[in-house]
């Protein structure tokens, strides 16, 4: 067991858990804590630092989510460290980056794999850029570039973009919002961070478990305390949200990563609790555009516009290149957010917003979304068939671009992920998204690679999934 070189400062503005996580992260990055080093238990580290176990547990949870450490049940917590540079011939095929994933000198993601082979990225969270009409893409950029430059900054975002988003939300998501109700963001995680900064430091915020780790990271960075709440086949268990939280962050359209869709009764229950208890609900409309079975259910924001902040982005439906997202929030909170932006001169870049507005105005955005749904539905059928052929059952495939393949234990999860990686296929483990939950499984996506690469990757993944 290695004792990490850490010092905590109770007078510093950063929460103690953030300080501990930062110190461990820096030690691992410098090699002071070597890869494979076993860390003290949360109880022992708390004793050494003179903190509570809650502090050290939160720090370990953050590093586990970021991929700096790995936990082995009944054994301990170990440093993962930075992987070595890729061997000759290795490259990532149409992969998508993520928090805690090392990158090469040119910004590309570095993933291990068999020497000389392409590593096929079948993880969740990437857009299907192959479905994007490149002619329409170039046309929208040219049209956006033809607009005159701005004279004055507007913290709300580009007017044409906000109008396009408002029309889209009304027509396709049933949310009666006007352009003045829409505020541009750079994406969902950034929007969570902005809203989190408006909440009292130290406040407790309920998050789904398993859930989206970037949102949890944004909350912690703002000095808030994420409180894990279990999910079931229908998504967030509203009855399990503890009293006294300041907010709830959830993905009701397609729970990430398990895929549940929050039923109308639970949506109404959550809104009722928010009103009764004075808490804020952050609705991450993850995969809200990508359903294959039925039309999307009403947005939480349409049920409770006074207590719900609706968050959307184009990162998965179009491309993260745009850096364009939006939020629709209660008026008082929206004014506070804009005041905070104005105070520091912060505002989302408008180039991507203008491109999306041009795509919407020309009708190319609607055509792209129809084409995207067809393409992803076809790929989904390939994935479901492959998983079934391996003797397993996929969960959460009624929407989005990933499924979860449940497994009996975390040990089996680690083995499948490792066997896939050895076959030059990257898939995610459910443990990456868990705070308190011990659920196990692999998360398989189908948006990032081209169709032929997907088929090759699935063949290798099925071999890794079948029991040996």
Coordinates of C-alpha atoms in Angstrom, one line a residue:
X1 CA 0.0 0.0 0.0
X2 CA 1.4 3.4 -1.0
X3 CA 0.6 6.5 1.1
X4 CA 0.0 9.4 -1.3
X5 CA 1.8 12.7 -0.6
X6 CA -1.2 14.9 0.2
X7 CA -1.9 18.1 2.1
X8 CA -5.4 19.5 2.6
X9 CA -6.1 23.1 3.4
X10 CA -9.3 23.8 5.3
X11 CA -9.0 27.5 4.7
X12 CA -8.9 27.1 0.9
X13 CA -12.1 27.7 -1.1
X14 CA -12.0 24.3 -2.8
X15 CA -13.9 21.5 -1.0
X16 CA -11.7 19.0 0.8
X17 CA -12.8 16.2 -1.6
X18 CA -11.7 18.3 -4.6
X19 CA -8.3 18.9 -3.0
X20 CA -7.8 15.2 -2.3
X21 CA -8.8 14.2 -5.8
X22 CA -6.6 16.9 -7.3
X23 CA -3.6 15.8 -5.2
X24 CA -4.0 12.2 -6.1
X25 CA -4.5 13.0 -9.8
X26 CA -1.4 15.1 -9.9
X27 CA 0.7 12.5 -8.1
X28 CA -0.4 9.8 -10.6
X29 CA 0.2 12.1 -13.6
X30 CA 3.8 12.8 -12.4
X31 CA 4.5 9.2 -11.6
X32 CA 4.9 9.8 -7.9
X33 CA 2.1 7.2 -7.6
X34 CA 3.0 4.5 -10.0
X35 CA 0.5 2.6 -12.1
X36 CA -0.6 -0.4 -10.1
X37 CA 0.1 1.2 -6.7
X38 CA -2.5 0.2 -4.1
X39 CA -4.0 3.2 -2.3
X40 CA -5.1 3.3 1.3
X41 CA -8.7 2.5 2.1
X42 CA -11.0 5.5 2.3
X43 CA -11.1 5.0 6.1
X44 CA -7.3 4.9 6.4
X45 CA -6.7 7.9 4.2
X46 CA -9.3 9.9 6.1
X47 CA -7.4 9.0 9.3
X48 CA -4.1 10.0 7.8
X49 CA -5.5 13.4 6.5
X50 CA -7.6 14.1 9.5
X51 CA -10.8 14.3 7.4
X52 CA -14.1 12.4 7.3
X53 CA -14.4 9.3 5.3
X54 CA -17.1 11.1 3.2
X55 CA -14.3 13.3 1.9
X56 CA -12.0 10.6 0.9
X57 CA -14.8 8.4 -0.6
X58 CA -15.9 11.3 -2.7
X59 CA -12.4 11.9 -3.9
X60 CA -12.0 8.2 -4.9
X61 CA -15.4 8.2 -6.6
X62 CA -14.3 11.1 -8.7
X63 CA -11.0 9.5 -9.7
X64 CA -12.7 6.2 -10.4
X65 CA -15.2 8.0 -12.8
X66 CA -12.3 9.8 -14.5
X67 CA -10.4 6.5 -15.0
X68 CA -7.3 7.4 -12.8
X69 CA -8.0 4.5 -10.4
X70 CA -9.7 1.1 -10.5
X71 CA -11.5 -0.6 -7.6
X72 CA -11.3 -4.4 -7.0
X73 CA -14.0 -5.6 -4.7
X74 CA -12.5 -7.0 -1.5
X75 CA -9.0 -6.1 -2.6
X76 CA -8.6 -2.3 -2.8
X77 CA -8.2 0.7 -5.0
X78 CA -5.3 0.9 -7.4
X79 CA -3.7 3.6 -9.5
X80 CA -4.3 3.1 -13.2
X81 CA -2.0 5.9 -14.4
X82 CA -1.3 7.2 -17.9
X83 CA -1.0 4.5 -20.6
X84 CA 2.1 4.3 -22.7
X85 CA 2.2 6.0 -26.1
X86 CA 0.6 3.9 -28.8
X87 CA 2.7 1.3 -30.5
X88 CA 3.5 1.6 -34.2
X89 CA 0.5 1.4 -36.5
X90 CA -2.1 1.9 -33.8
X91 CA -4.8 4.5 -34.3
X92 CA -8.3 5.2 -33.2
X93 CA -11.1 4.6 -35.7
X94 CA -13.8 7.3 -35.6
X95 CA -13.6 7.5 -31.8
X96 CA -15.1 10.2 -29.5
X97 CA -13.2 11.7 -26.6
X98 CA -14.4 11.7 -23.0
X99 CA -13.3 12.9 -19.6
X100 CA -10.3 11.2 -18.1
X101 CA -9.2 9.6 -21.5
X102 CA -5.6 10.4 -22.4
X103 CA -4.9 12.1 -25.7
X104 CA -1.9 12.2 -28.0
X105 CA 0.1 15.3 -29.0
X106 CA -2.3 16.1 -31.8
X107 CA -5.4 15.9 -29.6
X108 CA -6.4 12.4 -30.8
X109 CA -7.4 9.9 -28.2
X110 CA -4.9 7.3 -27.3
X111 CA -6.3 3.8 -26.8
X112 CA -4.3 0.6 -26.5
X113 CA -4.9 -2.3 -28.9
X114 CA -3.2 -5.0 -30.8
X115 CA -0.1 -3.8 -32.5
X116 CA -0.6 -2.7 -36.1
X117 CA -4.4 -2.9 -35.9
X118 CA -7.1 -0.2 -35.9
X119 CA -8.9 0.1 -32.6
X120 CA -12.6 0.2 -33.2
X121 CA -14.5 2.5 -30.9
X122 CA -17.8 1.1 -29.8
X123 CA -18.3 3.3 -26.8
X124 CA -21.3 5.5 -26.1
X125 CA -21.5 9.2 -26.5
X126 CA -20.2 9.9 -30.1
X127 CA -22.2 11.3 -33.0
X128 CA -22.8 9.5 -36.2
X129 CA -21.0 11.9 -38.5
X130 CA -21.2 9.4 -41.4
X131 CA -24.9 10.3 -41.6
X132 CA -24.2 14.0 -42.0
X133 CA -24.6 15.4 -45.6
X134 CA -21.2 17.1 -46.1
X135 CA -22.6 19.3 -48.9
X136 CA -25.3 20.7 -46.6
X137 CA -22.6 21.0 -43.9
X138 CA -20.3 23.2 -46.1
X139 CA -23.3 25.2 -47.4
X140 CA -24.4 26.1 -43.8
X141 CA -20.8 27.2 -42.9
X142 CA -20.6 29.4 -46.0
X143 CA -24.0 31.0 -45.2
X144 CA -23.0 31.5 -41.6
X145 CA -19.8 33.1 -42.7
X146 CA -21.7 35.5 -45.0
X147 CA -23.4 37.2 -42.0
X148 CA -21.8 40.4 -40.8
X149 CA -19.7 40.2 -37.6
X150 CA -21.3 41.2 -34.3
X151 CA -20.9 44.7 -32.9
X152 CA -21.8 43.9 -29.4
X153 CA -21.7 40.7 -27.3
X154 CA -25.0 39.1 -26.3
X155 CA -24.8 36.7 -23.4
X156 CA -28.0 35.0 -24.5
X157 CA -26.5 33.8 -27.8
X158 CA -27.3 34.4 -31.4
X159 CA -30.9 35.5 -32.1
X160 CA -31.4 33.3 -35.2
X161 CA -30.1 30.3 -33.2
X162 CA -32.4 30.9 -30.3
X163 CA -35.4 31.3 -32.7
X164 CA -34.5 28.0 -34.4
X165 CA -34.2 26.2 -31.1
X166 CA -37.5 27.6 -29.9
X167 CA -39.3 26.5 -33.1
X168 CA -37.7 23.0 -32.9
X169 CA -38.7 22.5 -29.3
X170 CA -42.3 23.5 -29.9
X171 CA -42.7 21.5 -33.1
X172 CA -40.8 18.3 -32.1
X173 CA -40.7 18.3 -28.3
X174 CA -43.9 20.0 -27.4
X175 CA -42.3 22.8 -25.3
X176 CA -44.0 26.2 -25.8
X177 CA -40.9 28.4 -25.6
X178 CA -40.1 31.6 -27.5
X179 CA -36.6 32.9 -28.5
X180 CA -36.4 35.0 -25.4
X181 CA -36.9 31.8 -23.3
X182 CA -33.9 30.1 -24.9
X183 CA -30.3 30.7 -23.7
X184 CA -27.4 29.4 -25.8
X185 CA -24.8 27.2 -24.1
X186 CA -21.7 25.3 -25.3
X187 CA -23.3 21.9 -24.4
X188 CA -25.1 20.1 -21.6
X189 CA -22.1 19.6 -19.3
X190 CA -21.2 23.2 -19.5
X191 CA -24.8 24.2 -18.8
X192 CA -24.9 22.0 -15.8
X193 CA -21.7 23.7 -14.6
X194 CA -23.3 27.2 -15.1
X195 CA -26.5 26.3 -13.2
X196 CA -24.5 24.6 -10.5
X197 CA -22.5 27.8 -9.9
X198 CA -25.8 29.5 -9.0
X199 CA -26.5 27.0 -6.2
X200 CA -25.1 27.4 -2.6
X201 CA -21.7 25.8 -2.2
X202 CA -22.0 22.6 -0.2
X203 CA -25.6 22.0 -1.3
X204 CA -26.6 18.4 -2.0
X205 CA -27.7 17.5 -5.5
X206 CA -29.4 14.2 -6.4
X207 CA -27.9 12.4 -9.4
X208 CA -28.8 9.2 -11.1
X209 CA -26.7 6.1 -10.2
X210 CA -25.5 4.9 -12.6
X211 CA -25.4 8.2 -14.3
X212 CA -23.6 10.7 -16.5
X213 CA -20.2 11.3 -14.9
X214 CA -19.5 14.6 -16.6
X215 CA -22.6 16.1 -14.9
X216 CA -21.4 14.7 -11.6
X217 CA -18.0 16.2 -12.2
X218 CA -19.5 19.6 -13.0
X219 CA -21.4 19.5 -9.7
X220 CA -18.3 18.6 -7.7
X221 CA -16.3 21.3 -9.5
X222 CA -18.9 23.9 -8.3
X223 CA -18.5 22.7 -4.7
X224 CA -21.7 20.8 -4.6
X225 CA -22.2 17.3 -3.2
X226 CA -23.7 14.7 -5.6
X227 CA -26.1 12.3 -3.8
X228 CA -26.5 9.0 -5.8
X229 CA -30.1 7.9 -6.4
X230 CA -30.9 4.5 -7.9
X231 CA -32.4 3.9 -11.3
X232 CA -34.5 1.0 -12.4
X233 CA -35.9 -0.1 -15.8
X234 CA -38.0 3.1 -16.0
X235 CA -35.2 5.5 -15.0
X236 CA -34.8 7.6 -11.9
X237 CA -36.6 6.2 -8.8
X238 CA -38.3 9.4 -7.7
X239 CA -39.3 8.0 -4.3
X240 CA -35.6 7.4 -3.5
X241 CA -34.7 11.1 -4.0
X242 CA -33.8 12.1 -0.4
X243 CA -35.3 15.2 1.2
X244 CA -33.2 18.3 1.6
X245 CA -31.5 18.2 -1.8
X246 CA -31.2 21.5 -3.6
X247 CA -31.6 20.0 -7.1
X248 CA -32.0 16.8 -9.1
X249 CA -30.1 16.1 -12.3
X250 CA -31.7 13.4 -14.6
X251 CA -31.9 12.1 -18.1
X252 CA -35.7 11.3 -18.4
X253 CA -35.8 10.7 -22.2
X254 CA -33.2 7.9 -22.2
X255 CA -31.5 7.4 -18.9
X256 CA -27.8 7.3 -19.3
X257 CA -26.4 4.7 -19.4
X258 CA -29.2 2.1 -18.6
X259 CA -31.7 3.4 -21.2
X260 CA -34.9 3.7 -19.1
X261 CA -37.6 6.2 -20.1
X262 CA -39.1 8.0 -17.2
X263 CA -42.9 7.4 -17.2
X264 CA -45.4 10.2 -17.1
X265 CA -46.4 9.3 -13.6
X266 CA -42.9 9.7 -12.3
X267 CA -42.4 12.9 -14.3
X268 CA -45.5 14.4 -12.6
X269 CA -44.3 13.1 -9.2
X270 CA -40.9 14.7 -9.7
X271 CA -42.3 18.0 -10.7
X272 CA -44.7 17.9 -7.7
X273 CA -41.9 17.3 -5.3
X274 CA -39.8 20.1 -6.9
X275 CA -42.7 22.5 -6.3
X276 CA -43.4 21.3 -2.8
X277 CA -39.8 21.1 -1.6
X278 CA -38.4 24.1 -3.5
X279 CA -35.8 22.1 -5.4
X280 CA -34.6 22.6 -9.0
X281 CA -34.8 19.9 -11.7
X282 CA -32.1 19.8 -14.4
X283 CA -33.5 17.9 -17.4
X284 CA -30.7 16.6 -19.6
X285 CA -32.6 15.7 -22.8
X286 CA -30.1 12.9 -23.6
X287 CA -31.2 11.1 -26.8
X288 CA -34.5 12.9 -26.7
X289 CA -34.4 13.1 -30.5
X290 CA -33.5 9.5 -31.1
X291 CA -36.5 7.2 -30.3
X292 CA -37.3 4.1 -32.3
X293 CA -40.4 2.7 -30.7
X294 CA -42.9 5.6 -29.9
X295 CA -42.9 9.3 -29.9
X296 CA -41.0 11.0 -27.0
X297 CA -42.9 11.6 -23.8
X298 CA -43.6 15.3 -22.8
X299 CA -40.6 17.1 -21.6
X300 CA -40.3 17.7 -17.9
X301 CA -40.0 21.4 -18.7
X302 CA -43.4 21.4 -20.3
X303 CA -44.9 19.8 -17.1
X304 CA -43.1 22.2 -14.7
X305 CA -41.6 25.2 -16.5
X306 CA -41.4 27.0 -13.1
X307 CA -39.1 24.3 -11.5
X308 CA -37.3 22.6 -14.5
X309 CA -34.2 23.7 -16.4
X310 CA -34.3 21.9 -19.8
X311 CA -30.9 21.2 -21.4
X312 CA -30.2 20.3 -25.0
X313 CA -27.2 20.0 -27.3
X314 CA -26.3 19.3 -30.9
X315 CA -23.2 17.3 -30.0
X316 CA -24.7 13.9 -30.6
X317 CA -27.3 14.7 -33.2
X318 CA -25.0 16.8 -35.5
X319 CA -21.5 17.3 -34.2
X320 CA -19.5 18.6 -31.2
X321 CA -17.7 20.8 -33.8
X322 CA -20.6 23.3 -33.4
X323 CA -20.2 23.6 -29.7
X324 CA -23.9 24.6 -29.6
X325 CA -26.4 23.8 -26.9
X326 CA -29.2 25.5 -25.1
X327 CA -31.2 25.8 -21.9
X328 CA -34.7 26.8 -21.1
X329 CA -35.0 27.9 -17.5
X330 CA -37.4 29.6 -15.1
X331 CA -37.1 33.4 -15.7
X332 CA -35.5 34.3 -12.4
X333 CA -32.8 31.7 -12.8
X334 CA -32.2 32.7 -16.4
X335 CA -31.7 36.3 -15.4
X336 CA -29.2 35.2 -12.7
X337 CA -27.3 33.1 -15.2
X338 CA -27.1 36.0 -17.7
X339 CA -26.0 38.4 -15.0
X340 CA -23.2 36.0 -14.0
X341 CA -22.1 35.8 -17.6
X342 CA -22.2 39.6 -18.0
X343 CA -20.1 40.1 -14.9
X344 CA -17.2 38.1 -16.2
X345 CA -17.8 38.7 -20.0
X346 CA -18.5 35.0 -20.6
X347 CA -20.7 34.0 -23.6
X348 CA -20.8 30.9 -25.8
X349 CA -19.1 31.3 -29.2
X350 CA -21.7 32.2 -31.9
X351 CA -20.2 30.6 -35.0
X352 CA -21.6 27.2 -34.4
X353 CA -24.9 28.7 -33.4
X354 CA -25.1 30.5 -36.7
X355 CA -24.3 27.3 -38.6
X356 CA -27.1 25.4 -36.8
X357 CA -29.5 28.3 -37.5
X358 CA -28.6 28.0 -41.2
X359 CA -29.1 24.2 -41.2
X360 CA -32.6 24.7 -39.6
X361 CA -33.6 27.5 -42.0
X362 CA -32.7 25.5 -45.1
X363 CA -34.5 22.4 -43.9
X364 CA -31.2 20.5 -43.9
X365 CA -31.4 19.9 -40.2
X366 CA -34.8 18.2 -40.4
X367 CA -33.6 16.1 -43.3
X368 CA -30.5 15.2 -41.3
X369 CA -32.4 14.1 -38.3
X370 CA -34.7 11.8 -40.4
X371 CA -31.6 10.3 -42.1
X372 CA -29.9 9.9 -38.7
X373 CA -32.7 8.0 -37.2
X374 CA -32.9 5.6 -40.1
X375 CA -29.1 5.0 -40.0
X376 CA -29.0 4.5 -36.3
X377 CA -32.0 2.2 -36.3
X378 CA -30.3 0.0 -38.9
X379 CA -27.1 -0.2 -36.8
X380 CA -29.1 -0.8 -33.7
X381 CA -30.6 -4.0 -35.3
X382 CA -27.0 -5.2 -36.0
X383 CA -26.0 -4.7 -32.4
X384 CA -29.0 -6.3 -30.9
X385 CA -28.6 -9.3 -33.2
X386 CA -24.9 -9.6 -32.3
X387 CA -25.6 -9.5 -28.6
X388 CA -28.4 -12.0 -28.8
X389 CA -26.1 -14.3 -30.9
X390 CA -23.6 -14.2 -28.0
X391 CA -26.3 -15.5 -25.6
X392 CA -27.0 -12.2 -23.9
X393 CA -29.8 -9.7 -23.7
X394 CA -29.3 -5.9 -24.4
X395 CA -31.1 -3.3 -22.3
X396 CA -32.0 0.3 -23.2
X397 CA -32.1 -0.1 -27.0
X398 CA -35.5 1.7 -27.6
X399 CA -33.7 5.0 -28.1
X400 CA -30.3 6.5 -28.6
X401 CA -27.1 4.9 -29.9
X402 CA -26.0 2.5 -27.2
X403 CA -27.2 -0.4 -25.2
X404 CA -26.1 -2.0 -21.9
X405 CA -25.3 -5.7 -21.8
X406 CA -25.9 -6.7 -18.1
X407 CA -23.3 -9.1 -16.6
X408 CA -23.3 -11.0 -13.3
X409 CA -20.4 -9.2 -11.6
X410 CA -17.8 -6.4 -11.9
X411 CA -15.1 -9.1 -12.3
X412 CA -16.9 -10.4 -15.4
X413 CA -17.4 -6.8 -16.7
X414 CA -13.6 -6.2 -16.4
X415 CA -12.8 -9.4 -18.2
X416 CA -15.1 -8.6 -21.1
X417 CA -13.8 -5.1 -21.5
X418 CA -10.2 -6.4 -21.4
X419 CA -10.9 -9.2 -23.9
X420 CA -12.5 -6.7 -26.2
X421 CA -9.6 -4.3 -25.9
X422 CA -7.2 -7.2 -26.6
X423 CA -9.1 -7.7 -29.8
X424 CA -8.8 -4.0 -30.7
X425 CA -12.3 -3.0 -29.7
X426 CA -13.2 -0.4 -27.1
X427 CA -16.4 -0.7 -25.1
X428 CA -17.3 0.9 -21.8
X429 CA -17.9 -0.7 -18.4
X430 CA -21.0 0.1 -16.4
X431 CA -18.7 0.7 -13.4
X432 CA -17.5 3.9 -15.0
X433 CA -20.9 5.5 -14.5
X434 CA -21.6 4.2 -10.9
X435 CA -21.2 6.0 -7.6
X436 CA -22.8 3.7 -5.1
X437 CA -24.4 1.1 -7.4
X438 CA -22.7 -2.2 -7.9
X439 CA -24.4 -3.0 -11.1
X440 CA -22.2 -4.6 -13.8
X441 CA -22.3 -4.7 -17.6
X442 CA -20.8 -3.4 -20.7
X443 CA -22.0 -0.3 -22.6
X444 CA -21.9 -0.7 -26.4
X445 CA -22.4 2.1 -28.9
X446 CA -22.8 2.1 -32.6
X447 CA -22.6 5.7 -33.8
X448 CA -18.9 6.4 -34.0
X449 CA -17.6 3.9 -36.6
X450 CA -18.6 3.6 -40.2
X451 CA -21.0 0.7 -41.0
X452 CA -18.3 -1.7 -42.2
X453 CA -16.1 -0.9 -39.2
X454 CA -19.1 -1.5 -36.9
X455 CA -19.7 -4.9 -38.4
X456 CA -16.0 -5.8 -37.9
X457 CA -16.1 -4.5 -34.3
X458 CA -19.2 -6.4 -33.5
X459 CA -17.7 -9.7 -34.6
X460 CA -14.7 -9.1 -32.3
X461 CA -17.0 -8.0 -29.4
X462 CA -19.2 -11.1 -29.7
X463 CA -16.1 -13.2 -29.4
X464 CA -15.1 -11.3 -26.2
X465 CA -18.6 -11.6 -24.8
X466 CA -19.0 -15.3 -25.3
X467 CA -18.0 -17.3 -22.2
X468 CA -14.7 -19.1 -22.7

